[in-house]
C-alpha cells in the first residue's frame, strides 16, 4: 500500500496534483462507531467492577498471608490461643532430596 501511494503521488507519474477532498462522512462514521462499541463494552464492565467491590460483612475465616524472602507466614486471627495471640503457621520449601513420594513442597 505504501509503495502504491509513493508511486501514485510522485511528480513523475502525476505532474499536476489532484485536489484531495476529505470524506467527512466516513471520518465521522469511523470515529463514532468505535466509540459506541467501546461504550457498549464499558457499561457492563463498570457494573461488574462495582459489584466486585462489595465487602463481606462477616467472613467465615480471616487469613493474613505475609510473604518473606524464602517462606510464607499465615496468621489465622479467628483462632486465638490462650494468650490472645493469633494462630500462626510458617511454610518453608522442602528441599527436593527430602521429599517423599506424593508429598507437596510446602
PDB file of N, CA and C in Angstrom:
ATOM      1  N   UNK A   1       0.830  -1.168   0.000  1.00  0.00           N
ATOM      2  CA  UNK A   1       0.000   0.000   0.000  1.00  0.00           C
ATOM      3  C   UNK A   1       0.889   1.251   0.000  1.00  0.00           C
ATOM      4  N   UNK A   2       1.975   1.205   0.789  1.00  0.00           N
ATOM      5  CA  UNK A   2       2.875   2.353   0.828  1.00  0.00           C
ATOM      6  C   UNK A   2       3.557   2.557  -0.518  1.00  0.00           C
ATOM      7  N   UNK A   3       3.965   1.457  -1.158  1.00  0.00           N
ATOM      8  CA  UNK A   3       4.607   1.555  -2.471  1.00  0.00           C
ATOM      9  C   UNK A   3       3.625   2.121  -3.486  1.00  0.00           C
ATOM     10  N   UNK A   4       2.377   1.674  -3.432  1.00  0.00           N
ATOM     11  CA  UNK A   4       1.351   2.185  -4.347  1.00  0.00           C
ATOM     12  C   UNK A   4       1.139   3.680  -4.140  1.00  0.00           C
ATOM     13  N   UNK A   5       1.097   4.122  -2.886  1.00  0.00           N
ATOM     14  CA  UNK A   5       0.911   5.546  -2.602  1.00  0.00           C
ATOM     15  C   UNK A   5       2.112   6.356  -3.071  1.00  0.00           C
ATOM     16  N   UNK A   6       3.313   5.826  -2.862  1.00  0.00           N
ATOM     17  CA  UNK A   6       4.502   6.538  -3.334  1.00  0.00           C
ATOM     18  C   UNK A   6       4.525   6.616  -4.856  1.00  0.00           C
ATOM     19  N   UNK A   7       4.117   5.545  -5.517  1.00  0.00           N
ATOM     20  CA  UNK A   7       4.091   5.529  -6.982  1.00  0.00           C
ATOM     21  C   UNK A   7       3.013   6.473  -7.516  1.00  0.00           C
ATOM     22  N   UNK A   8       1.860   6.455  -6.894  1.00  0.00           N
ATOM     23  CA  UNK A   8       0.722   7.237  -7.370  1.00  0.00           C
ATOM     24  C   UNK A   8       0.930   8.742  -7.183  1.00  0.00           C
ATOM     25  N   UNK A   9       1.597   9.129  -6.110  1.00  0.00           N
ATOM     26  CA  UNK A   9       1.710  10.550  -5.793  1.00  0.00           C
ATOM     27  C   UNK A   9       3.092  11.137  -6.095  1.00  0.00           C
ATOM     28  N   UNK A  10       3.875  10.501  -6.936  1.00  0.00           N
ATOM     29  CA  UNK A  10       5.159  11.096  -7.333  1.00  0.00           C
ATOM     30  C   UNK A  10       4.934  12.136  -8.424  1.00  0.00           C
ATOM     31  N   UNK A  11       5.890  13.031  -8.549  1.00  0.00           N
ATOM     32  CA  UNK A  11       5.765  14.102  -9.539  1.00  0.00           C
ATOM     33  C   UNK A  11       5.904  13.564 -10.959  1.00  0.00           C
ATOM     34  N   UNK A  12       6.677  12.499 -11.135  1.00  0.00           N
ATOM     35  CA  UNK A  12       6.894  11.945 -12.471  1.00  0.00           C
ATOM     36  C   UNK A  12       5.613  11.322 -13.032  1.00  0.00           C
ATOM     37  N   UNK A  13       4.886  10.561 -12.219  1.00  0.00           N
ATOM     38  CA  UNK A  13       3.670   9.905 -12.709  1.00  0.00           C
ATOM     39  C   UNK A  13       2.457  10.818 -12.669  1.00  0.00           C
ATOM     40  N   UNK A  14       2.499  11.844 -11.858  1.00  0.00           N
ATOM     41  CA  UNK A  14       1.351  12.735 -11.710  1.00  0.00           C
ATOM     42  C   UNK A  14       1.855  14.178 -11.609  1.00  0.00           C
ATOM     43  N   UNK A  15       2.204  14.801 -12.743  1.00  0.00           N
ATOM     44  CA  UNK A  15       2.796  16.145 -12.669  1.00  0.00           C
ATOM     45  C   UNK A  15       1.837  17.216 -12.156  1.00  0.00           C
ATOM     46  N   UNK A  16       0.558  17.076 -12.417  1.00  0.00           N
ATOM     47  CA  UNK A  16      -0.423  18.037 -11.907  1.00  0.00           C
ATOM     48  C   UNK A  16      -1.133  17.375 -10.729  1.00  0.00           C
ATOM     49  N   UNK A  17      -0.899  17.854  -9.518  1.00  0.00           N
ATOM     50  CA  UNK A  17      -1.502  17.186  -8.363  1.00  0.00           C
ATOM     51  C   UNK A  17      -3.020  17.321  -8.354  1.00  0.00           C
ATOM     52  N   UNK A  18      -3.651  16.243  -7.900  1.00  0.00           N
ATOM     53  CA  UNK A  18      -5.109  16.259  -7.792  1.00  0.00           C
ATOM     54  C   UNK A  18      -5.505  16.874  -6.456  1.00  0.00           C
ATOM     55  N   UNK A  19      -6.634  17.508  -6.476  1.00  0.00           N
ATOM     56  CA  UNK A  19      -7.137  18.077  -5.230  1.00  0.00           C
ATOM     57  C   UNK A  19      -7.811  16.956  -4.438  1.00  0.00           C
ATOM     58  N   UNK A  20      -7.319  16.729  -3.230  1.00  0.00           N
ATOM     59  CA  UNK A  20      -7.862  15.662  -2.390  1.00  0.00           C
ATOM     60  C   UNK A  20      -8.942  16.263  -1.499  1.00  0.00           C
ATOM     61  N   UNK A  21     -10.124  15.704  -1.572  1.00  0.00           N
ATOM     62  CA  UNK A  21     -11.244  16.155  -0.759  1.00  0.00           C
ATOM     63  C   UNK A  21     -11.417  15.143   0.371  1.00  0.00           C
ATOM     64  N   UNK A  22     -11.534  15.655   1.559  1.00  0.00           N
ATOM     65  CA  UNK A  22     -11.703  14.775   2.711  1.00  0.00           C
ATOM     66  C   UNK A  22     -13.116  14.214   2.732  1.00  0.00           C
ATOM     67  N   UNK A  23     -13.203  12.958   3.142  1.00  0.00           N
ATOM     68  CA  UNK A  23     -14.508  12.320   3.273  1.00  0.00           C
ATOM     69  C   UNK A  23     -15.037  12.521   4.678  1.00  0.00           C
ATOM     70  N   UNK A  24     -15.725  13.618   4.892  1.00  0.00           N
ATOM     71  CA  UNK A  24     -16.217  13.956   6.222  1.00  0.00           C
ATOM     72  C   UNK A  24     -17.161  12.890   6.757  1.00  0.00           C
ATOM     73  N   UNK A  25     -17.999  12.357   5.906  1.00  0.00           N
ATOM     74  CA  UNK A  25     -18.974  11.349   6.346  1.00  0.00           C
ATOM     75  C   UNK A  25     -18.276  10.099   6.854  1.00  0.00           C
ATOM     76  N   UNK A  26     -17.322   9.588   6.096  1.00  0.00           N
ATOM     77  CA  UNK A  26     -16.633   8.369   6.517  1.00  0.00           C
ATOM     78  C   UNK A  26     -15.784   8.620   7.760  1.00  0.00           C
ATOM     79  N   UNK A  27     -15.220   9.823   7.893  1.00  0.00           N
ATOM     80  CA  UNK A  27     -14.440  10.135   9.086  1.00  0.00           C
ATOM     81  C   UNK A  27     -15.319  10.183  10.329  1.00  0.00           C
ATOM     82  N   UNK A  28     -16.526  10.699  10.184  1.00  0.00           N
ATOM     83  CA  UNK A  28     -17.459  10.702  11.314  1.00  0.00           C
ATOM     84  C   UNK A  28     -17.855   9.275  11.663  1.00  0.00           C
ATOM     85  N   UNK A  29     -18.103   8.449  10.649  1.00  0.00           N
ATOM     86  CA  UNK A  29     -18.507   7.059  10.890  1.00  0.00           C
ATOM     87  C   UNK A  29     -17.406   6.298  11.609  1.00  0.00           C
ATOM     88  N   UNK A  30     -16.135   6.399  11.135  1.00  0.00           N
ATOM     89  CA  UNK A  30     -15.101   5.597  11.776  1.00  0.00           C
ATOM     90  C   UNK A  30     -14.608   6.195  13.087  1.00  0.00           C
ATOM     91  N   UNK A  31     -15.135   7.342  13.462  1.00  0.00           N
ATOM     92  CA  UNK A  31     -14.868   7.877  14.793  1.00  0.00           C
ATOM     93  C   UNK A  31     -15.994   7.526  15.760  1.00  0.00           C
ATOM     94  N   UNK A  32     -17.228   7.682  15.325  1.00  0.00           N
ATOM     95  CA  UNK A  32     -18.376   7.457  16.202  1.00  0.00           C
ATOM     96  C   UNK A  32     -18.632   5.967  16.432  1.00  0.00           C
ATOM     97  N   UNK A  33     -18.551   5.148  15.397  1.00  0.00           N
ATOM     98  CA  UNK A  33     -18.878   3.726  15.515  1.00  0.00           C
ATOM     99  C   UNK A  33     -17.989   2.998  16.528  1.00  0.00           C
ATOM    100  N   UNK A  34     -16.654   3.148  16.505  1.00  0.00           N
ATOM    101  CA  UNK A  34     -15.857   2.505  17.558  1.00  0.00           C
ATOM    102  C   UNK A  34     -16.143   3.064  18.949  1.00  0.00           C
ATOM    103  N   UNK A  35     -16.493   4.350  19.033  1.00  0.00           N
ATOM    104  CA  UNK A  35     -16.834   4.922  20.338  1.00  0.00           C
ATOM    105  C   UNK A  35     -18.088   4.276  20.910  1.00  0.00           C
ATOM    106  N   UNK A  36     -19.058   4.023  20.063  1.00  0.00           N
ATOM    107  CA  UNK A  36     -20.288   3.356  20.507  1.00  0.00           C
ATOM    108  C   UNK A  36     -19.983   1.931  20.953  1.00  0.00           C
ATOM    109  N   UNK A  37     -19.144   1.233  20.209  1.00  0.00           N
ATOM    110  CA  UNK A  37     -18.760  -0.131  20.592  1.00  0.00           C
ATOM    111  C   UNK A  37     -18.063  -0.123  21.951  1.00  0.00           C
ATOM    112  N   UNK A  38     -17.160   0.826  22.165  1.00  0.00           N
ATOM    113  CA  UNK A  38     -16.467   0.909  23.448  1.00  0.00           C
ATOM    114  C   UNK A  38     -17.416   1.229  24.595  1.00  0.00           C
ATOM    115  N   UNK A  39     -18.435   2.042  24.349  1.00  0.00           N
ATOM    116  CA  UNK A  39     -19.418   2.316  25.398  1.00  0.00           C
ATOM    117  C   UNK A  39     -20.216   1.064  25.740  1.00  0.00           C
ATOM    118  N   UNK A  40     -20.575   0.267  24.727  1.00  0.00           N
ATOM    119  CA  UNK A  40     -21.300  -0.975  24.996  1.00  0.00           C
ATOM    120  C   UNK A  40     -20.442  -1.972  25.760  1.00  0.00           C
ATOM    121  N   UNK A  41     -19.146  -1.915  25.598  1.00  0.00           N
ATOM    122  CA  UNK A  41     -18.251  -2.782  26.365  1.00  0.00           C
ATOM    123  C   UNK A  41     -18.048  -2.226  27.770  1.00  0.00           C
ATOM    124  N   UNK A  42     -17.962  -0.910  27.910  1.00  0.00           N
ATOM    125  CA  UNK A  42     -17.636  -0.289  29.192  1.00  0.00           C
ATOM    126  C   UNK A  42     -18.774  -0.366  30.200  1.00  0.00           C
ATOM    127  N   UNK A  43     -20.002  -0.238  29.761  1.00  0.00           N
ATOM    128  CA  UNK A  43     -21.135  -0.209  30.700  1.00  0.00           C
ATOM    129  C   UNK A  43     -21.242  -1.508  31.498  1.00  0.00           C
ATOM    130  N   UNK A  44     -21.231  -2.699  30.877  1.00  0.00           N
ATOM    131  CA  UNK A  44     -21.250  -3.922  31.690  1.00  0.00           C
ATOM    132  C   UNK A  44     -19.976  -4.099  32.515  1.00  0.00           C
ATOM    133  N   UNK A  45     -18.858  -3.594  32.016  1.00  0.00           N
ATOM    134  CA  UNK A  45     -17.608  -3.719  32.766  1.00  0.00           C
ATOM    135  C   UNK A  45     -17.659  -2.917  34.057  1.00  0.00           C
ATOM    136  N   UNK A  46     -18.218  -1.710  34.011  1.00  0.00           N
ATOM    137  CA  UNK A  46     -18.338  -0.918  35.227  1.00  0.00           C
ATOM    138  C   UNK A  46     -19.311  -1.561  36.211  1.00  0.00           C
ATOM    139  N   UNK A  47     -20.380  -2.134  35.709  1.00  0.00           N
ATOM    140  CA  UNK A  47     -21.322  -2.820  36.600  1.00  0.00           C
ATOM    141  C   UNK A  47     -20.640  -3.992  37.297  1.00  0.00           C
ATOM    142  N   UNK A  48     -19.845  -4.748  36.562  1.00  0.00           N
ATOM    143  CA  UNK A  48     -19.115  -5.872  37.150  1.00  0.00           C
ATOM    144  C   UNK A  48     -18.061  -5.379  38.132  1.00  0.00           C
ATOM    145  N   UNK A  49     -17.386  -4.302  37.807  1.00  0.00           N
ATOM    146  CA  UNK A  49     -16.356  -3.749  38.680  1.00  0.00           C
ATOM    147  C   UNK A  49     -16.946  -3.293  40.008  1.00  0.00           C
ATOM    148  N   UNK A  50     -18.076  -2.611  39.975  1.00  0.00           N
ATOM    149  CA  UNK A  50     -18.695  -2.152  41.212  1.00  0.00           C
ATOM    150  C   UNK A  50     -19.297  -3.301  42.013  1.00  0.00           C
ATOM    151  N   UNK A  51     -19.759  -4.347  41.362  1.00  0.00           N
ATOM    152  CA  UNK A  51     -20.304  -5.482  42.109  1.00  0.00           C
ATOM    153  C   UNK A  51     -19.201  -6.283  42.785  1.00  0.00           C
ATOM    154  N   UNK A  52     -17.997  -6.264  42.233  1.00  0.00           N
ATOM    155  CA  UNK A  52     -16.882  -6.974  42.852  1.00  0.00           C
ATOM    156  C   UNK A  52     -16.344  -6.223  44.059  1.00  0.00           C
ATOM    157  N   UNK A  53     -16.697  -4.959  44.214  1.00  0.00           N
ATOM    158  CA  UNK A  53     -16.187  -4.131  45.296  1.00  0.00           C
ATOM    159  C   UNK A  53     -16.975  -4.318  46.591  1.00  0.00           C
ATOM    160  N   UNK A  54     -17.944  -5.213  46.591  1.00  0.00           N
ATOM    161  CA  UNK A  54     -18.740  -5.435  47.791  1.00  0.00           C
ATOM    162  C   UNK A  54     -17.881  -6.080  48.875  1.00  0.00           C
ATOM    163  N   UNK A  55     -18.069  -5.631  50.099  1.00  0.00           N
ATOM    164  CA  UNK A  55     -17.312  -6.154  51.225  1.00  0.00           C
ATOM    165  C   UNK A  55     -18.196  -7.141  51.975  1.00  0.00           C
ATOM    166  N   UNK A  56     -17.628  -8.297  52.285  1.00  0.00           N
ATOM    167  CA  UNK A  56     -18.356  -9.300  53.053  1.00  0.00           C
ATOM    168  C   UNK A  56     -18.381  -8.838  54.508  1.00  0.00           C
ATOM    169  N   UNK A  57     -19.569  -8.794  55.090  1.00  0.00           N
ATOM    170  CA  UNK A  57     -19.725  -8.264  56.442  1.00  0.00           C
ATOM    171  C   UNK A  57     -19.146  -9.213  57.480  1.00  0.00           C
ATOM    172  N   UNK A  58     -19.446 -10.488  57.380  1.00  0.00           N
ATOM    173  CA  UNK A  58     -18.988 -11.453  58.369  1.00  0.00           C
ATOM    174  C   UNK A  58     -18.277 -12.604  57.654  1.00  0.00           C
ATOM    175  N   UNK A  59     -16.959 -12.495  57.421  1.00  0.00           N
ATOM    176  CA  UNK A  59     -16.263 -13.569  56.714  1.00  0.00           C
ATOM    177  C   UNK A  59     -16.170 -14.822  57.574  1.00  0.00           C
ATOM    178  N   UNK A  60     -16.121 -15.977  56.927  1.00  0.00           N
ATOM    179  CA  UNK A  60     -16.037 -17.243  57.647  1.00  0.00           C
ATOM    180  C   UNK A  60     -14.678 -17.398  58.320  1.00  0.00           C
ATOM    181  N   UNK A  61     -13.609 -17.069  57.616  1.00  0.00           N
ATOM    182  CA  UNK A  61     -12.255 -17.185  58.151  1.00  0.00           C
ATOM    183  C   UNK A  61     -11.464 -15.960  57.700  1.00  0.00           C
ATOM    184  N   UNK A  62     -10.644 -15.430  58.596  1.00  0.00           N
ATOM    185  CA  UNK A  62      -9.768 -14.316  58.246  1.00  0.00           C
ATOM    186  C   UNK A  62      -8.336 -14.817  58.262  1.00  0.00           C
ATOM    187  N   UNK A  63      -7.677 -14.749  57.115  1.00  0.00           N
ATOM    188  CA  UNK A  63      -6.299 -15.225  56.988  1.00  0.00           C
ATOM    189  C   UNK A  63      -5.437 -14.057  56.529  1.00  0.00           C
ATOM    190  N   UNK A  64      -4.322 -13.866  57.203  1.00  0.00           N
ATOM    191  CA  UNK A  64      -3.356 -12.838  56.807  1.00  0.00           C
ATOM    192  C   UNK A  64      -2.111 -13.569  56.322  1.00  0.00           C
ATOM    193  N   UNK A  65      -1.770 -13.387  55.050  1.00  0.00           N
ATOM    194  CA  UNK A  65      -0.595 -14.036  54.471  1.00  0.00           C
ATOM    195  C   UNK A  65       0.519 -13.003  54.348  1.00  0.00           C
ATOM    196  N   UNK A  66       1.676 -13.326  54.922  1.00  0.00           N
ATOM    197  CA  UNK A  66       2.830 -12.432  54.897  1.00  0.00           C
ATOM    198  C   UNK A  66       3.939 -13.125  54.121  1.00  0.00           C
ATOM    199  N   UNK A  67       4.422 -12.469  53.083  1.00  0.00           N
ATOM    200  CA  UNK A  67       5.484 -13.045  52.271  1.00  0.00           C
ATOM    201  C   UNK A  67       6.847 -12.592  52.749  1.00  0.00           C
ATOM    202  N   UNK A  68       7.702 -13.549  53.067  1.00  0.00           N
ATOM    203  CA  UNK A  68       9.087 -13.271  53.422  1.00  0.00           C
ATOM    204  C   UNK A  68       9.957 -13.665  52.233  1.00  0.00           C
ATOM    205  N   UNK A  69      11.268 -13.559  52.391  1.00  0.00           N
ATOM    206  CA  UNK A  69      12.121 -13.818  51.237  1.00  0.00           C
ATOM    207  C   UNK A  69      12.050 -15.277  50.791  1.00  0.00           C
ATOM    208  N   UNK A  70      12.048 -16.213  51.713  1.00  0.00           N
ATOM    209  CA  UNK A  70      12.100 -17.619  51.329  1.00  0.00           C
ATOM    210  C   UNK A  70      10.932 -18.435  51.861  1.00  0.00           C
ATOM    211  N   UNK A  71       9.963 -17.823  52.499  1.00  0.00           N
ATOM    212  CA  UNK A  71       8.834 -18.577  53.039  1.00  0.00           C
ATOM    213  C   UNK A  71       7.643 -17.659  53.231  1.00  0.00           C
ATOM    214  N   UNK A  72       6.494 -18.261  53.551  1.00  0.00           N
ATOM    215  CA  UNK A  72       5.257 -17.537  53.817  1.00  0.00           C
ATOM    216  C   UNK A  72       4.872 -17.742  55.274  1.00  0.00           C
ATOM    217  N   UNK A  73       4.280 -16.722  55.876  1.00  0.00           N
ATOM    218  CA  UNK A  73       3.706 -16.834  57.213  1.00  0.00           C
ATOM    219  C   UNK A  73       2.211 -16.576  57.092  1.00  0.00           C
ATOM    220  N   UNK A  74       1.425 -17.472  57.669  1.00  0.00           N
ATOM    221  CA  UNK A  74      -0.031 -17.341  57.655  1.00  0.00           C
ATOM    222  C   UNK A  74      -0.504 -17.104  59.079  1.00  0.00           C
ATOM    223  N   UNK A  75      -1.349 -16.098  59.269  1.00  0.00           N
ATOM    224  CA  UNK A  75      -1.925 -15.798  60.579  1.00  0.00           C
ATOM    225  C   UNK A  75      -3.434 -15.965  60.505  1.00  0.00           C
ATOM    226  N   UNK A  76      -3.957 -16.820  61.381  1.00  0.00           N
ATOM    227  CA  UNK A  76      -5.394 -17.047  61.481  1.00  0.00           C
ATOM    228  C   UNK A  76      -5.879 -16.292  62.714  1.00  0.00           C
ATOM    229  N   UNK A  77      -6.419 -15.094  62.507  1.00  0.00           N
ATOM    230  CA  UNK A  77      -6.819 -14.267  63.646  1.00  0.00           C
ATOM    231  C   UNK A  77      -8.113 -14.748  64.294  1.00  0.00           C
ATOM    232  N   UNK A  78      -8.867 -15.598  63.621  1.00  0.00           N
ATOM    233  CA  UNK A  78     -10.115 -16.107  64.203  1.00  0.00           C
ATOM    234  C   UNK A  78      -9.864 -17.144  65.286  1.00  0.00           C
ATOM    235  N   UNK A  79      -8.730 -17.810  65.234  1.00  0.00           N
ATOM    236  CA  UNK A  79      -8.409 -18.868  66.188  1.00  0.00           C
ATOM    237  C   UNK A  79      -7.352 -18.348  67.152  1.00  0.00           C
ATOM    238  N   UNK A  80      -7.787 -17.680  68.196  1.00  0.00           N
ATOM    239  CA  UNK A  80      -6.863 -17.117  69.177  1.00  0.00           C
ATOM    240  C   UNK A  80      -6.439 -18.196  70.151  1.00  0.00           C
ATOM    241  N   UNK A  81      -5.153 -18.174  70.514  1.00  0.00           N
ATOM    242  CA  UNK A  81      -4.656 -19.128  71.500  1.00  0.00           C
ATOM    243  C   UNK A  81      -4.950 -18.599  72.903  1.00  0.00           C
ATOM    244  N   UNK A  82      -4.440 -19.273  73.904  1.00  0.00           N
ATOM    245  CA  UNK A  82      -4.767 -18.910  75.286  1.00  0.00           C
ATOM    246  C   UNK A  82      -4.220 -17.538  75.677  1.00  0.00           C
ATOM    247  N   UNK A  83      -3.120 -17.104  75.094  1.00  0.00           N
ATOM    248  CA  UNK A  83      -2.555 -15.799  75.447  1.00  0.00           C
ATOM    249  C   UNK A  83      -2.974 -14.713  74.454  1.00  0.00           C
ATOM    250  N   UNK A  84      -4.120 -14.882  73.798  1.00  0.00           N
ATOM    251  CA  UNK A  84      -4.723 -13.904  72.891  1.00  0.00           C
ATOM    252  C   UNK A  84      -3.847 -13.553  71.687  1.00  0.00           C
ATOM    253  N   UNK A  85      -3.021 -14.486  71.268  1.00  0.00           N
ATOM    254  CA  UNK A  85      -2.277 -14.300  70.025  1.00  0.00           C
ATOM    255  C   UNK A  85      -2.941 -15.141  68.949  1.00  0.00           C
ATOM    256  N   UNK A  86      -2.867 -14.655  67.739  1.00  0.00           N
ATOM    257  CA  UNK A  86      -3.488 -15.408  66.654  1.00  0.00           C
ATOM    258  C   UNK A  86      -2.620 -16.612  66.292  1.00  0.00           C
ATOM    259  N   UNK A  87      -3.251 -17.615  65.737  1.00  0.00           N
ATOM    260  CA  UNK A  87      -2.567 -18.834  65.326  1.00  0.00           C
ATOM    261  C   UNK A  87      -1.725 -18.525  64.095  1.00  0.00           C
ATOM    262  N   UNK A  88      -0.427 -18.830  64.145  1.00  0.00           N
ATOM    263  CA  UNK A  88       0.462 -18.558  63.016  1.00  0.00           C
ATOM    264  C   UNK A  88       1.065 -19.851  62.511  1.00  0.00           C
ATOM    265  N   UNK A  89       1.400 -19.845  61.233  1.00  0.00           N
ATOM    266  CA  UNK A  89       1.979 -21.020  60.579  1.00  0.00           C
ATOM    267  C   UNK A  89       2.994 -20.532  59.561  1.00  0.00           C
ATOM    268  N   UNK A  90       4.213 -21.048  59.628  1.00  0.00           N
ATOM    269  CA  UNK A  90       5.246 -20.730  58.646  1.00  0.00           C
ATOM    270  C   UNK A  90       5.365 -21.896  57.681  1.00  0.00           C
ATOM    271  N   UNK A  91       5.400 -21.590  56.406  1.00  0.00           N
ATOM    272  CA  UNK A  91       5.566 -22.656  55.412  1.00  0.00           C
ATOM    273  C   UNK A  91       6.900 -22.466  54.704  1.00  0.00           C
ATOM    274  N   UNK A  92       7.742 -23.451  54.834  1.00  0.00           N
ATOM    275  CA  UNK A  92       9.048 -23.439  54.190  1.00  0.00           C
ATOM    276  C   UNK A  92       9.042 -24.422  53.033  1.00  0.00           C
ATOM    277  N   UNK A  93       9.875 -24.162  52.064  1.00  0.00           N
ATOM    278  CA  UNK A  93      10.023 -25.086  50.943  1.00  0.00           C
ATOM    279  C   UNK A  93      10.844 -26.286  51.406  1.00  0.00           C
ATOM    280  N   UNK A  94      10.347 -27.476  51.136  1.00  0.00           N
ATOM    281  CA  UNK A  94      11.087 -28.691  51.457  1.00  0.00           C
ATOM    282  C   UNK A  94      12.042 -28.968  50.306  1.00  0.00           C
ATOM    283  N   UNK A  95      13.320 -29.198  50.600  1.00  0.00           N
ATOM    284  CA  UNK A  95      14.257 -29.497  49.516  1.00  0.00           C
ATOM    285  C   UNK A  95      13.827 -30.740  48.744  1.00  0.00           C
ATOM    286  N   UNK A  96      14.182 -30.788  47.494  1.00  0.00           N
ATOM    287  CA  UNK A  96      13.754 -31.883  46.626  1.00  0.00           C
ATOM    288  C   UNK A  96      14.285 -33.233  47.097  1.00  0.00           C
ATOM    289  N   UNK A  97      15.462 -33.246  47.718  1.00  0.00           N
ATOM    290  CA  UNK A  97      16.043 -34.510  48.198  1.00  0.00           C
ATOM    291  C   UNK A  97      15.268 -35.073  49.384  1.00  0.00           C
ATOM    292  N   UNK A  98      14.603 -34.203  50.178  1.00  0.00           N
ATOM    293  CA  UNK A  98      13.877 -34.644  51.370  1.00  0.00           C
ATOM    294  C   UNK A  98      12.422 -34.998  51.095  1.00  0.00           C
ATOM    295  N   UNK A  99      11.949 -34.798  49.878  1.00  0.00           N
ATOM    296  CA  UNK A  99      10.551 -35.084  49.551  1.00  0.00           C
ATOM    297  C   UNK A  99      10.295 -36.578  49.487  1.00  0.00           C
ATOM    298  N   UNK A 100       9.145 -36.967  50.034  1.00  0.00           N
ATOM    299  CA  UNK A 100       8.699 -38.347  49.899  1.00  0.00           C
ATOM    300  C   UNK A 100       7.760 -38.433  48.707  1.00  0.00           C
ATOM    301  N   UNK A 101       7.469 -39.619  48.256  1.00  0.00           N
ATOM    302  CA  UNK A 101       6.622 -39.826  47.088  1.00  0.00           C
ATOM    303  C   UNK A 101       5.222 -39.260  47.344  1.00  0.00           C
ATOM    304  N   UNK A 102       4.766 -38.334  46.506  1.00  0.00           N
ATOM    305  CA  UNK A 102       3.446 -37.733  46.624  1.00  0.00           C
ATOM    306  C   UNK A 102       3.364 -36.550  47.568  1.00  0.00           C
ATOM    307  N   UNK A 103       4.455 -36.178  48.222  1.00  0.00           N
ATOM    308  CA  UNK A 103       4.450 -35.073  49.174  1.00  0.00           C
ATOM    309  C   UNK A 103       4.583 -33.740  48.435  1.00  0.00           C
ATOM    310  N   UNK A 104       3.899 -32.713  48.958  1.00  0.00           N
ATOM    311  CA  UNK A 104       3.996 -31.375  48.388  1.00  0.00           C
ATOM    312  C   UNK A 104       5.229 -30.667  48.932  1.00  0.00           C
ATOM    313  N   UNK A 105       5.729 -29.676  48.200  1.00  0.00           N
ATOM    314  CA  UNK A 105       6.947 -28.980  48.612  1.00  0.00           C
ATOM    315  C   UNK A 105       6.718 -28.007  49.747  1.00  0.00           C
ATOM    316  N   UNK A 106       5.484 -27.580  49.982  1.00  0.00           N
ATOM    317  CA  UNK A 106       5.228 -26.623  51.062  1.00  0.00           C
ATOM    318  C   UNK A 106       4.768 -27.326  52.297  1.00  0.00           C
TER     319      UNK A 106
END
